[in-house]
Short mmCIF file of C-alpha atoms in Angstrom, two decimals:
data_model
loop_
_atom_site.label_atom_id
_atom_site.label_comp_id
_atom_site.label_asym_id
_atom_site.label_seq_id
_atom_site.Cartn_x
_atom_site.Cartn_y
_atom_site.Cartn_z
CA MET A 993 -101.63 -292.65 214.29
CA ILE A 994 -97.92 -293.33 214.41
CA ARG A 995 -96.35 -295.18 217.32
CA PHE A 996 -92.73 -295.93 218.01
CA THR A 997 -92.24 -299.50 219.24
CA GLU A 998 -89.22 -301.69 219.86
CA GLU A 999 -89.78 -303.32 216.45
CA GLY A 1000 -90.00 -299.95 214.65
CA LEU A 1001 -92.81 -297.66 213.53
CA GLN A 1002 -96.41 -298.81 213.80
CA ILE A 1003 -98.97 -296.93 211.67
CA GLU A 1004 -102.71 -297.36 212.12
CA ALA A 1005 -105.86 -295.47 211.26
CA ASN A 1006 -107.25 -293.14 213.90
CA PRO A 1007 -109.99 -295.12 215.72
CA GLN A 1008 -111.96 -291.91 216.17
CA HIS A 1009 -112.84 -291.97 212.46
CA VAL A 1010 -114.20 -295.50 212.80
CA GLU A 1011 -116.37 -294.43 215.73
CA LEU A 1012 -117.65 -291.38 213.83
CA ALA A 1013 -118.53 -293.45 210.74
CA ILE A 1014 -120.42 -296.00 212.84
CA GLU A 1015 -122.27 -293.21 214.66
CA GLU A 1016 -123.17 -291.38 211.42
CA LEU A 1017 -124.55 -294.62 209.97
CA GLY A 1018 -126.59 -295.28 213.13
CA LEU A 1019 -125.03 -298.70 213.72
CA GLY A 1020 -124.33 -298.44 217.44
CA THR A 1021 -126.20 -301.66 218.31
CA ALA A 1022 -125.77 -303.50 214.99
CA ARG A 1023 -123.98 -306.81 214.54
CA GLY A 1024 -120.73 -306.92 212.64
CA VAL A 1025 -120.01 -308.77 209.39
CA ALA A 1026 -116.88 -310.62 208.29
CA SER A 1027 -116.22 -308.67 205.07
CA PRO A 1028 -116.82 -305.08 204.01
CA TYR A 1029 -118.08 -305.91 200.52
CA ALA A 1030 -120.14 -308.76 199.12
CA ALA A 1031 -120.13 -308.75 195.33
CA ASP A 1032 -122.14 -311.95 194.93
CA GLU A 1033 -125.13 -310.87 197.01
CA PRO A 1034 -127.53 -308.35 195.51
CA VAL A 1035 -127.73 -305.13 197.46
CA GLN A 1036 -131.32 -303.96 197.80
CA SER A 1037 -132.87 -301.47 200.09
CA ALA A 1038 -136.22 -302.05 201.75
CA ALA A 1039 -137.61 -299.21 199.63
CA SER A 1040 -136.74 -301.03 196.40
CA LEU A 1041 -138.33 -304.37 197.33
CA PRO A 1042 -141.90 -303.48 196.23
CA ARG A 1043 -140.54 -302.36 192.87
CA ALA A 1044 -138.58 -305.62 192.50
CA ARG A 1045 -141.75 -307.57 193.26
CA LEU A 1046 -143.64 -305.66 190.55
CA GLU A 1047 -140.88 -306.45 188.09
CA LEU A 1048 -141.25 -310.17 188.82
CA GLU A 1049 -145.06 -310.06 188.60
CA LYS A 1050 -145.04 -308.19 185.28
CA GLY A 1051 -142.23 -310.32 183.88
CA LEU A 1052 -140.02 -307.36 183.18
CA THR A 1053 -136.59 -308.38 182.02
CA GLN A 1054 -134.87 -305.03 182.43
CA PRO A 1055 -134.58 -303.72 185.98
CA VAL A 1056 -136.24 -300.43 186.80
CA GLU A 1057 -133.68 -297.83 187.82
CA GLU A 1058 -133.58 -297.12 191.51
CA GLU A 1059 -134.39 -293.64 192.74
CA LEU A 1060 -131.54 -291.42 193.80
CA LEU A 1061 -131.14 -290.32 197.40
CA GLY A 1062 -132.47 -286.90 198.32
CA PRO A 1063 -130.01 -284.02 198.59
CA GLU A 1064 -129.56 -284.32 202.37
CA GLU A 1065 -129.17 -288.11 202.29
CA ALA A 1066 -126.80 -287.86 199.31
CA GLN A 1067 -124.64 -285.37 201.21
CA ARG A 1068 -124.65 -287.70 204.23
CA TYR A 1069 -123.62 -290.62 201.97
CA MET A 1070 -120.78 -288.57 200.50
CA ALA A 1071 -119.47 -287.52 203.92
CA ILE A 1072 -119.46 -291.08 205.27
CA ALA A 1073 -117.94 -292.53 202.08
CA ALA A 1074 -115.18 -289.90 202.18
CA ARG A 1075 -114.45 -290.78 205.84
CA ILE A 1076 -114.22 -294.48 204.94
CA ASN A 1077 -111.98 -293.64 201.99
CA TYR A 1078 -109.70 -291.72 204.36
CA LEU A 1079 -109.54 -294.77 206.64
CA ALA A 1080 -108.70 -297.01 203.68
CA PHE A 1081 -105.29 -295.39 203.22
CA ASP A 1082 -104.12 -297.21 206.35
CA ARG A 1083 -106.47 -300.19 206.08
CA PRO A 1084 -105.88 -302.48 203.08
CA ASP A 1085 -108.94 -304.54 204.08
CA LEU A 1086 -111.15 -301.50 203.36
CA GLN A 1087 -109.57 -300.32 200.12
CA PHE A 1088 -111.76 -302.16 197.61
CA ALA A 1089 -115.02 -301.44 199.46
CA ALA A 1090 -114.05 -297.78 199.85
CA LYS A 1091 -113.28 -297.54 196.13
CA GLU A 1092 -116.69 -298.98 195.27
CA ALA A 1093 -118.40 -296.54 197.64
CA MET A 1094 -116.52 -293.63 196.08
CA ARG A 1095 -117.62 -294.69 192.59
CA LYS A 1096 -121.22 -293.97 193.61
CA MET A 1097 -120.55 -290.45 194.92
CA ALA A 1098 -122.08 -288.64 191.94
CA LYS A 1099 -125.49 -290.32 192.13
CA PRO A 1100 -125.93 -292.40 195.30
CA THR A 1101 -129.03 -294.58 195.62
CA ALA A 1102 -130.67 -296.36 198.55
CA SER A 1103 -128.81 -299.56 197.57
CA ASP A 1104 -125.54 -297.68 197.76
CA MET A 1105 -126.41 -296.58 201.29
CA VAL A 1106 -127.08 -300.23 202.19
CA ALA A 1107 -123.63 -301.14 200.87
CA LEU A 1108 -122.10 -298.30 202.90
CA LYS A 1109 -123.82 -299.62 206.02
CA ARG A 1110 -122.24 -303.02 205.36
CA ILE A 1111 -118.84 -301.37 205.45
CA GLY A 1112 -119.86 -299.78 208.75
CA ARG A 1113 -120.90 -303.18 210.14
CA PHE A 1114 -117.49 -304.52 209.08
CA LEU A 1115 -115.84 -301.70 211.04
CA LEU A 1116 -117.74 -302.87 214.12
CA THR A 1117 -115.91 -306.21 214.11
CA LEU A 1118 -112.44 -304.69 214.19
CA PRO A 1119 -110.50 -303.89 217.34
#
């Protein structure tokens, strides 16, 4: 959206895209987070926790690869990630997280969906 103000042009992302991303992620009543991406915290889905526990019990040193999302969930991931990438053109605070989400487009996993939901929770905190 472009606005003409006394100081000059003001450009901002269309808030409708933020609302649509939050709705598609099902985060209407979720709490927001302070940053869209957390590199130092491991991203795990609830579905992968039993597998992680087995790895610890068996003493496996190499992680077991996480299952890919089904075709419908993968398509949903791609649509939401593309919407967030579109928002990132006007939002420097989203650019790195959007890039990381787009890197996973070819083979998204449940952990990638968790990371995408974090971006959605970050969008909740913004005006």
